[in-house]
CSV table of C-alpha atoms in Angstrom, one decimal:
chain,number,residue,atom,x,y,z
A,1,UNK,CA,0.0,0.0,0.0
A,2,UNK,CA,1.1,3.3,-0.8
A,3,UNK,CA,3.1,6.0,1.7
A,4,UNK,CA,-0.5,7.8,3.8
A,5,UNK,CA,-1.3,10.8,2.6
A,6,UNK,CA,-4.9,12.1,3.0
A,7,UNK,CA,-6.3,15.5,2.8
A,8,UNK,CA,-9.4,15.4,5.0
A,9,UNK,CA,-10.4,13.2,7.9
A,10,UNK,CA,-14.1,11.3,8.4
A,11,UNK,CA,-15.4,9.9,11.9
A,12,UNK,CA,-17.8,7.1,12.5
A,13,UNK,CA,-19.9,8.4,15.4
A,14,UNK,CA,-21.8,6.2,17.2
A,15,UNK,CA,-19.6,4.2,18.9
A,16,UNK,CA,-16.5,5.8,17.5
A,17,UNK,CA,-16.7,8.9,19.4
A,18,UNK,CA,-20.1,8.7,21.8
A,19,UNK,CA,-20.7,5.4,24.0
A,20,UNK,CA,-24.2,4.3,22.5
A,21,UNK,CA,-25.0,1.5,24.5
A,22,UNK,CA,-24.3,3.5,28.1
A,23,UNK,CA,-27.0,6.1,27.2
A,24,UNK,CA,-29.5,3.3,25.8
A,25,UNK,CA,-28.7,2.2,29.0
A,26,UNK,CA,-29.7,4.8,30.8
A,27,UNK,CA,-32.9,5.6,28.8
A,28,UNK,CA,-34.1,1.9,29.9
A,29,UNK,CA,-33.1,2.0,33.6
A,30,UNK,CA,-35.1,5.7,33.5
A,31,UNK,CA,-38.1,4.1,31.5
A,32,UNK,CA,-38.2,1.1,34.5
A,33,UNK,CA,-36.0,1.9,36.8
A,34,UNK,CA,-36.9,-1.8,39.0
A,35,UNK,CA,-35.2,-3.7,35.9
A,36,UNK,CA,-32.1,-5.5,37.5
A,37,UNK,CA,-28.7,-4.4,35.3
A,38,UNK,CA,-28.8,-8.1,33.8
A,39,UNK,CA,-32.4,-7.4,32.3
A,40,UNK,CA,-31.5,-4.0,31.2
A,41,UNK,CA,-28.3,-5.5,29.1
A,42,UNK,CA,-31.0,-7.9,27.9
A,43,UNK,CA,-33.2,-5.0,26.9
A,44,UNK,CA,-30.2,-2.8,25.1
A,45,UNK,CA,-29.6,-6.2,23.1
A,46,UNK,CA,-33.1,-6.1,22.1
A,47,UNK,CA,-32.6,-2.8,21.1
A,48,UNK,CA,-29.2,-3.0,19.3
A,49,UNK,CA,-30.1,-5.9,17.5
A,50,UNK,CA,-33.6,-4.3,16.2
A,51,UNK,CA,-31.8,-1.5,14.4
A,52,UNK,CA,-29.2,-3.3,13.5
A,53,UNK,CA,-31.5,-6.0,11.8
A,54,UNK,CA,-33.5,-3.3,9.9
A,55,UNK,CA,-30.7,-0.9,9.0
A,56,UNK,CA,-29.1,-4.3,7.1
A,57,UNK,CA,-32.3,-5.3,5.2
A,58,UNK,CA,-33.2,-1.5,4.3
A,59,UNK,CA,-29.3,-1.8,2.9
A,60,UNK,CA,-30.7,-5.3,0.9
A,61,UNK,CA,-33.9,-3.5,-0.2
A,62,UNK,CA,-35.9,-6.0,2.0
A,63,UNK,CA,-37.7,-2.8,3.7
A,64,UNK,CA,-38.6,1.1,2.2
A,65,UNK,CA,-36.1,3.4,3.9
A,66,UNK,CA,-36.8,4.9,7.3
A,67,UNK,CA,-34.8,7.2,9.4
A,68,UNK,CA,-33.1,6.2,12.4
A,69,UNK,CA,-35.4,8.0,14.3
A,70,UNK,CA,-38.6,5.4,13.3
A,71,UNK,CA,-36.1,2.8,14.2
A,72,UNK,CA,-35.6,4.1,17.7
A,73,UNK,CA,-38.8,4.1,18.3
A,74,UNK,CA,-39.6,0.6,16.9
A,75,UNK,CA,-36.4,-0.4,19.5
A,76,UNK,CA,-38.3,1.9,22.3
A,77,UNK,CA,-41.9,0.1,21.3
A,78,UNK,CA,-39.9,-3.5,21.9
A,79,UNK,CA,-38.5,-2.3,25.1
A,80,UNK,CA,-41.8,-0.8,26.8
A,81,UNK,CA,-43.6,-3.8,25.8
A,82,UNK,CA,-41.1,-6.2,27.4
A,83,UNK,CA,-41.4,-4.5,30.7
A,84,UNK,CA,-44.8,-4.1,30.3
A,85,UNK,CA,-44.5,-0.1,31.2
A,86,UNK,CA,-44.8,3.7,29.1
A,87,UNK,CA,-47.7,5.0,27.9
A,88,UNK,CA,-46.6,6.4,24.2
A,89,UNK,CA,-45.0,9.7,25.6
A,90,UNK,CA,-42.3,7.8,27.9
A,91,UNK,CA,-41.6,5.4,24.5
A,92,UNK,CA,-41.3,9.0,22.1
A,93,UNK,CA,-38.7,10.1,25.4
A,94,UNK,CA,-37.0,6.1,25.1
A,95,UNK,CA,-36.6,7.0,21.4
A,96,UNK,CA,-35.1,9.7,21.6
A,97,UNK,CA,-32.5,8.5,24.3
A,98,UNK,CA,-29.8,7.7,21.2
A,99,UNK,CA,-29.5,11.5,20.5
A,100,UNK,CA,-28.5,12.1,24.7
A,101,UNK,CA,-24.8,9.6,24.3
A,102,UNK,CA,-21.7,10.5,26.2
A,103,UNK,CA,-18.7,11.4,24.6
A,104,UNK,CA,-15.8,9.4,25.4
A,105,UNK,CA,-13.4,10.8,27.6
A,106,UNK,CA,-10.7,11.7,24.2
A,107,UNK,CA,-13.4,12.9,21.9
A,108,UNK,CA,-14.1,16.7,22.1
A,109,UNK,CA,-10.2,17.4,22.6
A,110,UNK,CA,-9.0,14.8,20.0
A,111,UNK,CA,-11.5,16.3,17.0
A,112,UNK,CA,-10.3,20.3,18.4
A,113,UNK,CA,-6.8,18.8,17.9
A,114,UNK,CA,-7.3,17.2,14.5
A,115,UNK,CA,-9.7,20.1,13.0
A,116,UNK,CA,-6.4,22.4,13.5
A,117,UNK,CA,-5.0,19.6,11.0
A,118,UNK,CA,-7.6,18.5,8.5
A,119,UNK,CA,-11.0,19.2,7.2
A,120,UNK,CA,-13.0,17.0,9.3
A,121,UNK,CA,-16.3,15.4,8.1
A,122,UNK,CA,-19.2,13.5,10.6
A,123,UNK,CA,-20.2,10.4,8.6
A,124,UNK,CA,-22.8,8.8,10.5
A,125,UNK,CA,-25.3,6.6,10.2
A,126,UNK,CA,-27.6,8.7,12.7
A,127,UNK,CA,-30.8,10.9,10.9
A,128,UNK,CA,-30.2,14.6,10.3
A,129,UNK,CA,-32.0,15.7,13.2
A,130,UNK,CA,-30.5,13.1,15.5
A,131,UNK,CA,-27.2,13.8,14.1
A,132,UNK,CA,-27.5,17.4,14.9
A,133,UNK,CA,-28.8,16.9,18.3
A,134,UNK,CA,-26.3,14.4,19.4
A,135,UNK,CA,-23.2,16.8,17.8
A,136,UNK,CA,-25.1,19.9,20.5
A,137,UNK,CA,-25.2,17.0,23.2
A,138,UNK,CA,-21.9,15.2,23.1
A,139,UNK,CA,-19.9,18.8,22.1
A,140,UNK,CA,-19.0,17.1,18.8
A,141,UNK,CA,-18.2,20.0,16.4
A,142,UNK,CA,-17.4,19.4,12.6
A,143,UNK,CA,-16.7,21.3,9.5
A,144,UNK,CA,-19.1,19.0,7.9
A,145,UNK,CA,-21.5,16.8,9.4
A,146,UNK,CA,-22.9,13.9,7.2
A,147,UNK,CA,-25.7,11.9,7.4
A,148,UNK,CA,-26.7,8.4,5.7
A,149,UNK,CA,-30.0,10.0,5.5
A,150,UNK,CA,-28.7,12.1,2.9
A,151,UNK,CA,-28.1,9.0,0.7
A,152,UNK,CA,-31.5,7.5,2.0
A,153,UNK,CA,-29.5,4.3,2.8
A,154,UNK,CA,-27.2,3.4,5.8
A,155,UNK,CA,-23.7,2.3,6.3
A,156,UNK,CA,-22.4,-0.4,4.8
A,157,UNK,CA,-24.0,0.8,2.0
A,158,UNK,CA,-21.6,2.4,-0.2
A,159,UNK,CA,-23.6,5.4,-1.4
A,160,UNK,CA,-23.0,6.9,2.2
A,161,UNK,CA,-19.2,7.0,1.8
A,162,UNK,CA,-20.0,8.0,-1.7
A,163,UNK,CA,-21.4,11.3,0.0
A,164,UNK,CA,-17.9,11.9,2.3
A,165,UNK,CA,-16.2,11.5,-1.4
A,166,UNK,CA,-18.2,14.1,-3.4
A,167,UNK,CA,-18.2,16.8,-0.5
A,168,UNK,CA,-14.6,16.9,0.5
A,169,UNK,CA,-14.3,17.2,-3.7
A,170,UNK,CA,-11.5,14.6,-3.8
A,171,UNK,CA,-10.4,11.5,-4.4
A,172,UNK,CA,-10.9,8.5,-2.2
A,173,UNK,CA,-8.2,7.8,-1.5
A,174,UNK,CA,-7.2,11.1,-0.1
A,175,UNK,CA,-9.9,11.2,3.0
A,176,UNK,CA,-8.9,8.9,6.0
A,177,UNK,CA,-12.2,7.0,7.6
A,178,UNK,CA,-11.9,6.3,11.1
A,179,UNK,CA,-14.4,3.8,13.0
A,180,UNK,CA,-14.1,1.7,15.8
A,181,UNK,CA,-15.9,-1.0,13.6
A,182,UNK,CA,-14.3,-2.8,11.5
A,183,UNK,CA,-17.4,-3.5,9.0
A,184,UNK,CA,-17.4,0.4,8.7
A,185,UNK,CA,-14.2,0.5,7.5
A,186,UNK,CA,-14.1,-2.5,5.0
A,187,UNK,CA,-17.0,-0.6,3.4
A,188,UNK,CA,-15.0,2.2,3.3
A,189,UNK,CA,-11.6,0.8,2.3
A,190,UNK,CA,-13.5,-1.1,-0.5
A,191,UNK,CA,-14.6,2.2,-2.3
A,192,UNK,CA,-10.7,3.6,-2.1
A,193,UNK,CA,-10.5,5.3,1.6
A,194,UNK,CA,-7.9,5.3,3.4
A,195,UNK,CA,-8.9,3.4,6.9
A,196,UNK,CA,-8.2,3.7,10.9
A,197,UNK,CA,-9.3,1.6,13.2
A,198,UNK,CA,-9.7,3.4,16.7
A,199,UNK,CA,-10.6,0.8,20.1
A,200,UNK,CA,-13.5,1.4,22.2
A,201,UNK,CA,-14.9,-0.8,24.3
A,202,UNK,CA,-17.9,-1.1,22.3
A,203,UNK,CA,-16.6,-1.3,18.7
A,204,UNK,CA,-16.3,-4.5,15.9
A,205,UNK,CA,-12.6,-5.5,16.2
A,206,UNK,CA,-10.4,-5.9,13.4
A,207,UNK,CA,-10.0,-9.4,12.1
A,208,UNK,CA,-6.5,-10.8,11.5
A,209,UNK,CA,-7.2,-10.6,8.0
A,210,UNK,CA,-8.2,-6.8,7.8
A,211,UNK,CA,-5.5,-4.3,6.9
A,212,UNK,CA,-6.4,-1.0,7.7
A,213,UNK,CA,-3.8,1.9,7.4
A,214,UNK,CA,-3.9,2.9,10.8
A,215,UNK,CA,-4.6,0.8,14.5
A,216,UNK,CA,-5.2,3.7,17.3
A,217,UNK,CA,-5.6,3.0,21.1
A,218,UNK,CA,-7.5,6.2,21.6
A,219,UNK,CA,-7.3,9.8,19.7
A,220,UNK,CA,-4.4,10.8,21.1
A,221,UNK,CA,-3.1,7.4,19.7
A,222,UNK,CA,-4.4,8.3,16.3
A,223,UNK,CA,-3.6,12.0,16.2
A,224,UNK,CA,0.2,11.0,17.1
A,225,UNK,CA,0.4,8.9,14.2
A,226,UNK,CA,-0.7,11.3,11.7
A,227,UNK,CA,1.5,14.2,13.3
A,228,UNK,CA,4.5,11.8,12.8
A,229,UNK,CA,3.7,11.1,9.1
A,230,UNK,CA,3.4,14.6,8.5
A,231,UNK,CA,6.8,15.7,9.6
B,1,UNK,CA,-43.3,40.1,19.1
B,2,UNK,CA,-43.7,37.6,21.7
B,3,UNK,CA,-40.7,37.0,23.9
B,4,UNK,CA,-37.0,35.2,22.2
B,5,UNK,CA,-37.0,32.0,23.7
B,6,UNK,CA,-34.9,30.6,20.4
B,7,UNK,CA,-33.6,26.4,20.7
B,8,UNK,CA,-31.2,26.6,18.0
B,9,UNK,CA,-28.8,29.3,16.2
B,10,UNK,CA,-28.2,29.0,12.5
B,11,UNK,CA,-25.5,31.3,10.7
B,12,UNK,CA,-24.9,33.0,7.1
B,13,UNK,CA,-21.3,32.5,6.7
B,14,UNK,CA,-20.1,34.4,4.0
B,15,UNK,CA,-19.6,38.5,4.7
B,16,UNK,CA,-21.4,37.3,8.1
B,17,UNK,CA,-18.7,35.2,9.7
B,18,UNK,CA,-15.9,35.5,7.2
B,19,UNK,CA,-14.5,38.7,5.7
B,20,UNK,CA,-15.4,37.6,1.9
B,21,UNK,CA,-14.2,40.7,-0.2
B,22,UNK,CA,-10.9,40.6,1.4
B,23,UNK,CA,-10.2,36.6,0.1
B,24,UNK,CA,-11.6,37.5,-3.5
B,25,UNK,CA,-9.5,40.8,-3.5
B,26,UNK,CA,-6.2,38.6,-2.0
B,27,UNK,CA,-7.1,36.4,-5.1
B,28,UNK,CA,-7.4,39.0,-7.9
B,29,UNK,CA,-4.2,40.9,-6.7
B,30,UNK,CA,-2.3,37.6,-6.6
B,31,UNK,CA,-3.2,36.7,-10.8
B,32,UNK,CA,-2.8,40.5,-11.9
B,33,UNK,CA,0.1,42.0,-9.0
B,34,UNK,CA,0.4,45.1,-11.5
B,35,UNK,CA,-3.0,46.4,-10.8
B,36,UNK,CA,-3.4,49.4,-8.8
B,37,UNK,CA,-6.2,49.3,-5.6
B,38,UNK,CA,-8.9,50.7,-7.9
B,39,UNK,CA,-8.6,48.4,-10.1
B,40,UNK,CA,-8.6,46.0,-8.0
B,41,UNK,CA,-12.2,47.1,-5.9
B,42,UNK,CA,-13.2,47.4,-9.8
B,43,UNK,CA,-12.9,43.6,-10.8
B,44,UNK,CA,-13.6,43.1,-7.2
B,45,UNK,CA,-17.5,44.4,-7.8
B,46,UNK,CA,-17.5,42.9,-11.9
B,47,UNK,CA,-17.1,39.3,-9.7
B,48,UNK,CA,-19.7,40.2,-7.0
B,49,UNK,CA,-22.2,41.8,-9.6
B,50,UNK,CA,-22.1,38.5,-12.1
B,51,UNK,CA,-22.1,35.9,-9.0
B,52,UNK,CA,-25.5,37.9,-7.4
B,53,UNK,CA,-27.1,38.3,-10.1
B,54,UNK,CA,-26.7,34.7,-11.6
B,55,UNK,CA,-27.7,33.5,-8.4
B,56,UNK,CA,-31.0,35.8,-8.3
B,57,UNK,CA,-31.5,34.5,-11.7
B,58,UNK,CA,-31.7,30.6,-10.4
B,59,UNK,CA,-33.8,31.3,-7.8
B,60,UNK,CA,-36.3,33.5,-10.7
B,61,UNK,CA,-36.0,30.4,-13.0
B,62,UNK,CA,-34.5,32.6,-15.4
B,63,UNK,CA,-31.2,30.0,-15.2
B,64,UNK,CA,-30.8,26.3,-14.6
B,65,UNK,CA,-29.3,26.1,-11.2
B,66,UNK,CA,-25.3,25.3,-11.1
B,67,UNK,CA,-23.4,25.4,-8.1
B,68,UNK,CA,-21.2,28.1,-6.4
B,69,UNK,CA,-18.3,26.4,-7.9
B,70,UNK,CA,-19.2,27.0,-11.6
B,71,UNK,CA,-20.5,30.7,-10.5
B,72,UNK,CA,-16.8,31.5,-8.8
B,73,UNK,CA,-15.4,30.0,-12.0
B,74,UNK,CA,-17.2,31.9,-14.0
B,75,UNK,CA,-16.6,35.3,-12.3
B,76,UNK,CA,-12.6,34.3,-12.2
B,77,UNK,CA,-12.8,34.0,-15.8
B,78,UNK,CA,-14.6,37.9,-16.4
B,79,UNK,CA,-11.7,39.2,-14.3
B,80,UNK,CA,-9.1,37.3,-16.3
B,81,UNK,CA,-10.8,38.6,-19.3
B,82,UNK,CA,-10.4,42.0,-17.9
B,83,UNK,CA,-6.6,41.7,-17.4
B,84,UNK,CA,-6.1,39.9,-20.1
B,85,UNK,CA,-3.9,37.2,-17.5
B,86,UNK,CA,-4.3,34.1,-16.7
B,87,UNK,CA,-4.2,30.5,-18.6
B,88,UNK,CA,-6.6,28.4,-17.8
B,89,UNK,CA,-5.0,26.9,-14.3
B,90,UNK,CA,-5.0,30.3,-13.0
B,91,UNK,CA,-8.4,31.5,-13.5
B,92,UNK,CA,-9.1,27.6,-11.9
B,93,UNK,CA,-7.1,29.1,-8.7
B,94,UNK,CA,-8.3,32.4,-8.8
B,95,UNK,CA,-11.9,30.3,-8.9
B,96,UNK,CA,-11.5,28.7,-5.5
B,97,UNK,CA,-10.3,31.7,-3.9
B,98,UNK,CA,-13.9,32.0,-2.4
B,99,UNK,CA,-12.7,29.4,-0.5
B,100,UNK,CA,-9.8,30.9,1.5
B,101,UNK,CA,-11.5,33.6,3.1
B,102,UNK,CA,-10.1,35.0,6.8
B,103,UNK,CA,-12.4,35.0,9.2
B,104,UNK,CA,-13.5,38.4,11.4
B,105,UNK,CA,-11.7,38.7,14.6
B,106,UNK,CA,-14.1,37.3,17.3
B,107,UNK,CA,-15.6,34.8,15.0
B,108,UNK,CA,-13.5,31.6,16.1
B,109,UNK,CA,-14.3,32.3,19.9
B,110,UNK,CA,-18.0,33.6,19.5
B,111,UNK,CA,-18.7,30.1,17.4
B,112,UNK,CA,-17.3,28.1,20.5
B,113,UNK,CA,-19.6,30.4,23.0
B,114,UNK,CA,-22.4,30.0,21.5
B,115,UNK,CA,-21.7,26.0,20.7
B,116,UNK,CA,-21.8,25.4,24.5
B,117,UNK,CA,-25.2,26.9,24.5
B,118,UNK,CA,-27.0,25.8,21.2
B,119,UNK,CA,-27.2,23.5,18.8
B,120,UNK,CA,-25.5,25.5,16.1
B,121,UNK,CA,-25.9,25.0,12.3
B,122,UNK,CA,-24.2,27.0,9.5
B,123,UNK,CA,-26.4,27.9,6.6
B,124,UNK,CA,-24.4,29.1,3.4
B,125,UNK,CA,-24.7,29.9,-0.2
B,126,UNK,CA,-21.4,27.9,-0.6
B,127,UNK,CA,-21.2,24.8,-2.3
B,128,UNK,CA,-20.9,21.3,-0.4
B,129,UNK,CA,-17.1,21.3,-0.9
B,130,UNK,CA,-16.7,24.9,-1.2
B,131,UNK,CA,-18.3,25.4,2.4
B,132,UNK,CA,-16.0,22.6,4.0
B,133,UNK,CA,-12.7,24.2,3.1
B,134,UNK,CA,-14.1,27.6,3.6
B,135,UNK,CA,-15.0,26.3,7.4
B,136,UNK,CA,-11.5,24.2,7.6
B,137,UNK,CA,-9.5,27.2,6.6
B,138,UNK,CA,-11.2,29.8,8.4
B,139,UNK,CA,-11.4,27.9,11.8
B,140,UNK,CA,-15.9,27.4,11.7
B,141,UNK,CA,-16.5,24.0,13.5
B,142,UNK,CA,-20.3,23.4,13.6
B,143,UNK,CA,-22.8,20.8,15.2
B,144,UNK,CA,-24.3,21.1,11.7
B,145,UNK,CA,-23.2,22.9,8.2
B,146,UNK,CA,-25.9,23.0,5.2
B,147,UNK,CA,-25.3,24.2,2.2
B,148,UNK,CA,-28.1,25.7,-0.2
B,149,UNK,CA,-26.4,22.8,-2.8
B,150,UNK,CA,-28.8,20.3,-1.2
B,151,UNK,CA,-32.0,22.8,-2.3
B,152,UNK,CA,-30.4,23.5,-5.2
B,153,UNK,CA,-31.0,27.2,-5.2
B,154,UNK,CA,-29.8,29.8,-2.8
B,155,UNK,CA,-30.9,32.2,-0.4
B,156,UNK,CA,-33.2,33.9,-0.5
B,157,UNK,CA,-35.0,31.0,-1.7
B,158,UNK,CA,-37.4,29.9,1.4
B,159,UNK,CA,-35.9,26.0,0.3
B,160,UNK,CA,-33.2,27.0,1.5
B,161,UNK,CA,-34.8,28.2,5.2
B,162,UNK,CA,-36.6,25.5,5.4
B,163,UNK,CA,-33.4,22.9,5.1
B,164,UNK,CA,-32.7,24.5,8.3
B,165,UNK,CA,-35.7,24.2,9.8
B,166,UNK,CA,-35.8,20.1,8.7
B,167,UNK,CA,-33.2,19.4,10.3
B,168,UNK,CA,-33.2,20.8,13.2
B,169,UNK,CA,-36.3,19.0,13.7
B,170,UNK,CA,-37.9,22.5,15.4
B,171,UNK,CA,-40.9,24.8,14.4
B,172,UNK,CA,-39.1,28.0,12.8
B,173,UNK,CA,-40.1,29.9,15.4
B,174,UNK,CA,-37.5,28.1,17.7
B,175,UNK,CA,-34.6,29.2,15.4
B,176,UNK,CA,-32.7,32.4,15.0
B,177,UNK,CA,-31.2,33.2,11.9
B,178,UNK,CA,-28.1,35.6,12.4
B,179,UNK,CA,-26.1,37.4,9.4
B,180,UNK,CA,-25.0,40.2,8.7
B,181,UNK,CA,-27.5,41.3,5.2
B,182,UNK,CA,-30.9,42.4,5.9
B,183,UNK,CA,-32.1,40.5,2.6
B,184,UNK,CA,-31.2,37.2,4.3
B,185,UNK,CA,-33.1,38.0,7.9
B,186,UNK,CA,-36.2,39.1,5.8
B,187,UNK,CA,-36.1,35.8,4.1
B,188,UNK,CA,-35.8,33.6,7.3
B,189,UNK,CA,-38.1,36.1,8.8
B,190,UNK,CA,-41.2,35.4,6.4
B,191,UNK,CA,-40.5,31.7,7.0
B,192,UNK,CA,-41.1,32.7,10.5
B,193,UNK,CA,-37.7,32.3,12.3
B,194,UNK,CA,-36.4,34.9,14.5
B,195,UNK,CA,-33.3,37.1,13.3
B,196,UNK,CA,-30.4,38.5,14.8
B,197,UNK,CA,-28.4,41.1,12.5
B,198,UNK,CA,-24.9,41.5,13.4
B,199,UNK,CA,-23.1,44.6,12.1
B,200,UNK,CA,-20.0,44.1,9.3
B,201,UNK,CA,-18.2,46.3,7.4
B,202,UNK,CA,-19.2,44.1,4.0
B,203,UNK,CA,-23.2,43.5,5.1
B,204,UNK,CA,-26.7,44.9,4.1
B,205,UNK,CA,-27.8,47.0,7.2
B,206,UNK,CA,-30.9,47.2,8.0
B,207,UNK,CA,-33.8,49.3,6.6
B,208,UNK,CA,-35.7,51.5,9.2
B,209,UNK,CA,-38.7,49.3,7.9
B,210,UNK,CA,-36.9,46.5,9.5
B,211,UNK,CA,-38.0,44.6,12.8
B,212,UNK,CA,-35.6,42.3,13.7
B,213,UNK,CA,-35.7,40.2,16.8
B,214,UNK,CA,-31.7,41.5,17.5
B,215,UNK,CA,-29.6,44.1,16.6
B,216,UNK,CA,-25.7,43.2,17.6
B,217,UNK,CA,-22.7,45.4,16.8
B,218,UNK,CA,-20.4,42.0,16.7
B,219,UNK,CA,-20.9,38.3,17.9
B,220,UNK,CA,-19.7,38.9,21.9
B,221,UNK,CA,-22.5,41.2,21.5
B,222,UNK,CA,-24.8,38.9,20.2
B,223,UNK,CA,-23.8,36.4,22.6
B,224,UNK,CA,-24.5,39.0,25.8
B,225,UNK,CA,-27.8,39.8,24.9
B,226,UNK,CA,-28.9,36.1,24.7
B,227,UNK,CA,-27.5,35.3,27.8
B,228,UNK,CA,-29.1,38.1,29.7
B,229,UNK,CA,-32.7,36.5,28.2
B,230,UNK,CA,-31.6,33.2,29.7
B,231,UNK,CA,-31.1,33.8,33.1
């Protein structure tokens, strides 16, 4: 692979730079706060798996496309009827719960440090409006913030990295992706990217056959690596 | 008027938050370095002139819409013309000098203020890509950046309002619309956001006829008078 060289940086999101599953979390222990912490990781499973379920078959043109925000509220509908509790204006407040996610400790001062670097794009598979609150929430800002609504489609789906491509108005292979999931960057790496994989505690690991550009223990990790290239 | 109470902050960028005639006058003086000041504010108003009034003519139907891209081009090649200078790859550079425009003084640090408080969206006539580097070279970070691309028209085209209003998933009356031409603030105003005018040396002030929600005479200004109608 060639010497790294890339003009403009784009972040995964959830999961990359927000801990989704610890404000789930907290939106089911507030919806029924009696739940015992093993039937709340039950619950958030129930959850994860719904979206992720529909996101893939909306990508396989099984289902119409719907925002991210109708499938937080199917995941919210599944949870409240579990526990057998919310009338519908606690599960609207459950659905909403994936726009109110924690940064991780590295995020806010590793994207300040990087935007002083490179154009920095949001390529997430959140809606608009989710996408906007959770940037305002989490203290995520951007020079461009992209959603997979835009493409009416989700991640893997290559028309959403196809958007990252025609705004930064370069070539692939010139924009570095960087996602703590390894399925986001395959998809990425197979349209021309250029890929880092960042660890969280919640992400996809890299398989041993992967080979991404860059491995990063953190930002600071991934923001050292670039600086060094760049000298 | 009933009382501000505004969720959201959405900003004109060019003239507003970036000192635009100074970047296209840097660019103009670069390709012809001969050219005396006058001549220069000359070509300076033949580029303005011909990228207003196309873009007035897009939103009147009187022209299929093209971006801000083809319209910088386009104005790069009149003043070329003018000086007779220029091949072809330095009316392309003198075309993206729209892109590398400085940003006022307490731009960078009245952005970051008012981030901690809203949700904060940019709303520009610049293209996609044009509107990323201009916000990566002049320092504007943003928990949301549209572009009046994605309409494809431009302001004062109420499309191009209401992209704004979409996404941030509020009634318009929740959002305030700052900038520093009165046309724009009229346009957001009779889509029935609020509006905030901010004095520049390079705007459109006011008309006594006027009623906006805010008058500021710079952004630590603006920022004062909406925390005094929080507390």
């Amino acid at each position: 692979m060639s010497e790294l060289e890339v003009d403009a940086v784009v972040f995964d999101v959830l999961g990359t730079l927000v801990d989704e599953p610890a404000g789930i979390h907290a939106g089911i222990s507030a919806l029924a706060p009696a739940l015992d912490e093993f039937e709340v990781e039950r619950l958030l499973s129930v959850w994860q798996t719904h979206v992720e379920r529909e996101q893939r078959r909306m990508v396989d043109g099984l289902r119409p496309y719907a925002t991210s925000d109708v499938l937080d509220l199917e995941a919210a509908q599944l949870v409240a009827d579990a526990v057998q509790a919310g009338d519908a204006r606690a599960v609207a407040a459950l659905g909403l719960t994936g726009r109110r996610l924690p940064p991780w400790p590295d995020t806010v001062a590793g994207l300040t440090r990087l935007a002083e670097r490179f154009p920095l794009l949001a390529l997430s598979n959140a809606s608009r409006p989710a996408l906007l609150e959770l940037n305002a929430y989490a203290g995520l800002r951007w020079h461009q913030a992209l959603s997979a609504e835009d493409a009416r489609t989700y991640k893997p789906d290559p028309a959403v990295y196809r958007l990252a491509v025609t705004v930064s108005g370069r070539p692939p292979e010139r924009l570095l992706m960087v996602a703590a999931h390894a399925w986001d960057l395959r998809a990425a790496q197979s349209l021309g990217l250029r890929t880092a994989y960042v660890a969280r505690p919640v992400g996809d690991p890299p398989a041993p056959s992967d080979t991404f550009d860059l491995y990063a223990d953190d930002l600071p990790h991934l923001v050292e690596q670039l600086d060094r290239r760049r000298k």
